[in-house]
Coordinates of C-alpha atoms in Angstrom, one line a residue:
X1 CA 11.0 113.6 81.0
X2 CA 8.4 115.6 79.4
X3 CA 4.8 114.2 79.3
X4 CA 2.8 114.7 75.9
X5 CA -1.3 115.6 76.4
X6 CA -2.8 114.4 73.7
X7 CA -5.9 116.6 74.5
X8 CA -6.7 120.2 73.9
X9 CA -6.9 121.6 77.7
X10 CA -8.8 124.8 77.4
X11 CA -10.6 127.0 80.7
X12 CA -14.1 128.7 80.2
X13 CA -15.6 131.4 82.7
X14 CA -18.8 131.3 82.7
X15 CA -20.5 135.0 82.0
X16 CA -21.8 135.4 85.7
X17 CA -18.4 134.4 86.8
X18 CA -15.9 136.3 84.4
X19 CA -18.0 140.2 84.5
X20 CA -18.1 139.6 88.5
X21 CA -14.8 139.3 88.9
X22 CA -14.3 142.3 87.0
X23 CA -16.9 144.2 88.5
X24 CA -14.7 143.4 92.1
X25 CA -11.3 143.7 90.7
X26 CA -12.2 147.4 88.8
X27 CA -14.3 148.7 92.0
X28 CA -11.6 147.7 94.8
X29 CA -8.3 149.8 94.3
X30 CA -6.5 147.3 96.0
X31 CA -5.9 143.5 95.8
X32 CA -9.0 141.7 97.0
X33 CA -9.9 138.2 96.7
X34 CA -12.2 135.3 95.8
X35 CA -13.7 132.0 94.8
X36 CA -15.0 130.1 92.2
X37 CA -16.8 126.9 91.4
X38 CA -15.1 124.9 89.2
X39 CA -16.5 121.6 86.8
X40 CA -14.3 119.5 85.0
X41 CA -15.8 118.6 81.4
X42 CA -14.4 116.5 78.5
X43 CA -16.2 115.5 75.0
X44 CA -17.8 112.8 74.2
X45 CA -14.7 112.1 72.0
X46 CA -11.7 112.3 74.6
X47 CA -10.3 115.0 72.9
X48 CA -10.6 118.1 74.6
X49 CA -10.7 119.1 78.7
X50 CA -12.7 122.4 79.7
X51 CA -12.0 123.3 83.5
X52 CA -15.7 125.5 83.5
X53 CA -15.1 128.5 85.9
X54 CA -18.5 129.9 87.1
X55 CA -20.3 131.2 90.0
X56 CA -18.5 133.7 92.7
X57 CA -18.0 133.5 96.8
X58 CA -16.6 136.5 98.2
X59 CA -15.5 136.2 102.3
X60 CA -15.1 139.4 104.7
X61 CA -11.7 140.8 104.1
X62 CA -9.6 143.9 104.8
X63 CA -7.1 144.8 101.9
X64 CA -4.3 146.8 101.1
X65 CA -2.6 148.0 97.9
X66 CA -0.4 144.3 98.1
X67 CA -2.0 142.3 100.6
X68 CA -5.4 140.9 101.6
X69 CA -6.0 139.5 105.2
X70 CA -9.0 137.5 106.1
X71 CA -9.6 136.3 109.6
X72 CA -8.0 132.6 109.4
X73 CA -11.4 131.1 108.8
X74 CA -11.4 130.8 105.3
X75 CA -13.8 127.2 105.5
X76 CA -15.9 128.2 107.6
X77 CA -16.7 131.5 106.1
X78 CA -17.0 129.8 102.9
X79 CA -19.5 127.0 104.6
X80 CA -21.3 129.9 106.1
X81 CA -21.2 131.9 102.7
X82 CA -23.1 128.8 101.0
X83 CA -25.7 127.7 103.8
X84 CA -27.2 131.2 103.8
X85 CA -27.1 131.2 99.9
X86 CA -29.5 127.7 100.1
X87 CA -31.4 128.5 102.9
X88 CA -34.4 129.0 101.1
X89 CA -34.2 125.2 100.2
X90 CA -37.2 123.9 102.3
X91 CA -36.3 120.4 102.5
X92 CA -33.4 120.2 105.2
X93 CA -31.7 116.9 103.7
X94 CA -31.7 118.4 99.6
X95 CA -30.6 122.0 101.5
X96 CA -27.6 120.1 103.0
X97 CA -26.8 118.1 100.0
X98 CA -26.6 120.8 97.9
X99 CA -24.7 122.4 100.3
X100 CA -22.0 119.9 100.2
X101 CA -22.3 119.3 96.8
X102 CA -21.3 122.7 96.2
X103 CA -18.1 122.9 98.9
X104 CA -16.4 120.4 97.1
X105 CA -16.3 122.5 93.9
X106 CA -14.9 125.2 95.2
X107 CA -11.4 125.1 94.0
X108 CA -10.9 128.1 92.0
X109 CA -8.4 130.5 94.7
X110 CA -8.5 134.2 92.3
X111 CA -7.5 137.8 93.2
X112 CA -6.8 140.8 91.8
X113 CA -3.1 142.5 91.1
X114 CA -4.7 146.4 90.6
X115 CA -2.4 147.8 88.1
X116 CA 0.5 145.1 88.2
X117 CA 1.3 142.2 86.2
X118 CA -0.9 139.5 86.5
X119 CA 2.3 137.3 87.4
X120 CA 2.1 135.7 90.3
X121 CA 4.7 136.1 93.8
X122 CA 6.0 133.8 96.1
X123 CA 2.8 134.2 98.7
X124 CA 0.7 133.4 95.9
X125 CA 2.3 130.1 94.9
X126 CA 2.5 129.4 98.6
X127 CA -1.3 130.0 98.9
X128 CA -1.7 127.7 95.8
X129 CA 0.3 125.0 97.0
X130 CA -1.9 125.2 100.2
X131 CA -5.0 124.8 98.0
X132 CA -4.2 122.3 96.6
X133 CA -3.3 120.1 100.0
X134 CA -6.3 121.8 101.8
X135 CA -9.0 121.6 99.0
X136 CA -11.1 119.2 97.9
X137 CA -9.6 116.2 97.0
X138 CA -10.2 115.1 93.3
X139 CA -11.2 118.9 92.2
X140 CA -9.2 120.6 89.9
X141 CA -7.5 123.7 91.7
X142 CA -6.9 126.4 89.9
X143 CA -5.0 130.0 90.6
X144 CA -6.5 132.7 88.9
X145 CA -4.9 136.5 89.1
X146 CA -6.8 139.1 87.0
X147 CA -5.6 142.7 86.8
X148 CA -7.4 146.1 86.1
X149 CA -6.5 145.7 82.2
X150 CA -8.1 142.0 82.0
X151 CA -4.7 140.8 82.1
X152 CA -5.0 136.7 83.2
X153 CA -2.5 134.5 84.9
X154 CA -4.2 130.8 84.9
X155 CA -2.7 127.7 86.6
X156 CA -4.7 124.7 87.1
X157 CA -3.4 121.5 88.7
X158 CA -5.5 118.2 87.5
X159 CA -5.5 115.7 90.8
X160 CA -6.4 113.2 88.5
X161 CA -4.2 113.3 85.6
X162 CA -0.9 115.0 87.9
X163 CA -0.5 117.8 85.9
X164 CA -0.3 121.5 86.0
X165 CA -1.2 123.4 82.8
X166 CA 0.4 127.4 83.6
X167 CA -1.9 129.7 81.2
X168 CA -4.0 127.6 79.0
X169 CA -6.4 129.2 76.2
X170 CA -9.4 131.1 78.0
X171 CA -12.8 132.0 77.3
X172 CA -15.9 133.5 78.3
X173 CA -19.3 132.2 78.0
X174 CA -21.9 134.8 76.7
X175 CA -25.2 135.0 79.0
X176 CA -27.1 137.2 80.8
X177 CA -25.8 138.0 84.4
X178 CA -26.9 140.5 87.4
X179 CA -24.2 141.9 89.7
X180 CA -26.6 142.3 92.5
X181 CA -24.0 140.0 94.6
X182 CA -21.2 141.8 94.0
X183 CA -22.6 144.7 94.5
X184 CA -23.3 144.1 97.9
X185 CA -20.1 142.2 98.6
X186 CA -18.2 145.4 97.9
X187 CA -20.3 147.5 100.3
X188 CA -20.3 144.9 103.0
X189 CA -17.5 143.1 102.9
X190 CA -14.5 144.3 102.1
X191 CA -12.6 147.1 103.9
X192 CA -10.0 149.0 102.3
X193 CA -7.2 150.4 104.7
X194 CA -4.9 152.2 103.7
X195 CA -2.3 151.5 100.7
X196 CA 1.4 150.7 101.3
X197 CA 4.1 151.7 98.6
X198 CA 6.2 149.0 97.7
X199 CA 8.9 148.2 95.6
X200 CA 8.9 145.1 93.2
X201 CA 11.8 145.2 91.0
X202 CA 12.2 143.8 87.3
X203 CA 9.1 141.5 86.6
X204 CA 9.4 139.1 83.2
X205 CA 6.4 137.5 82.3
X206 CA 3.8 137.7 79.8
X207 CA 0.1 138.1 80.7
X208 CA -2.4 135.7 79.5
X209 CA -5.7 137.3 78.1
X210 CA -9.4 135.9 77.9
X211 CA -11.7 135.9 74.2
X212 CA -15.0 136.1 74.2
X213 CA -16.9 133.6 72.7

């Protein structure tokens, strides 16, 4: 039987987070992929829950025009990816806590669909569902496909509640941000082979999009 929220369930990109991931998705012409940070928030009046998107992680890849392969090490590049972020944290035992403080809110899976709809396939919800076994534990996990128009497909899964919410409202923090990352990221770690036609057949599906707050 249908459950009833009686909260307004709403995601938020931070600045930083939303103009890198379309920095990445507009500079690759293929799909390519990613990860977010991801914090759970609810007022102080139990009426609202904001899954907070921020932050980005971007592993070595190769890509084509439907596909992105990394090299089966997807933890430990992400481990790697964060210990050489904190390595200028002096004290080993606050390096390491922040380290692991940080794994376990990595739960945002996001990548780009170039010119297609932002609707998800079968290998995505197969990627999803392995998320959400393989991830951290109480995080939320969320799939997120962005397109070249800005075009949004959200799904978040709440561990704690048992719920999936499929394209709730979405906004974007405004704040100052620097792409220096990403920058680098493209010119380092991604390699773009090349594309493969393919076709896809009748897609249905309407595109979420993202305001700006």
């Amino acid at each position: 039987f249908p459950v009833t929220i009686r909260k307004r369930i709403e995601v938020k990109f931070s600045n930083y987070a939303w103009k890198s991931i379309c920095q990445l998705v507009k500079s690759i012409p293929t799909e390519v992929h990613w990860y977010n940070c991801v914090y759970k928030e609810e007022d102080a009046k139990k009426t609202r829950i904001t899954y907070v998107i921020d932050d980005i992680l971007i592993l070595p890849q190769q890509v084509t025009g439907v596909t992105v392969e990394s090299d089966g090490k997807t933890f430990l590049n992400l481990y790697q990816e964060i210990k050489d972020r904190y390595a200028g944290i002096e004290d080993a035992e606050e390096r390491k806590k922040t380290i692991n403080e940080t794994l376990k809110l990595i739960s945002c899976w996001g990548h780009s669909h170039v010119n297609m709809t932002s609707t998800p396939s079968g290998t995505d919800n197969k990627t999803f569902d392995e998320l959400i076994v393989e991830g951290p534990t109480q995080a939320p996990k969320i799939m997120l496909i962005v397109n070249k128009r800005e075009e949004v497909y959200l799904e978040v899964f709440d561990p704690e509640i048992g719920i999936t919410f499929l394209n709730p409202p979405a906004s974007v923090e405004e704040e100052s941000w620097s792409n220096t990352y990403v920058e680098d990221a493209i010119k380092n770690k991604i390699k773009v082979q090349q594309p493969v036609s393919i076709t896809r057949g009748q897609i249905i599906g309407t595109a979420g999009q993202v305001s700006h707050s």
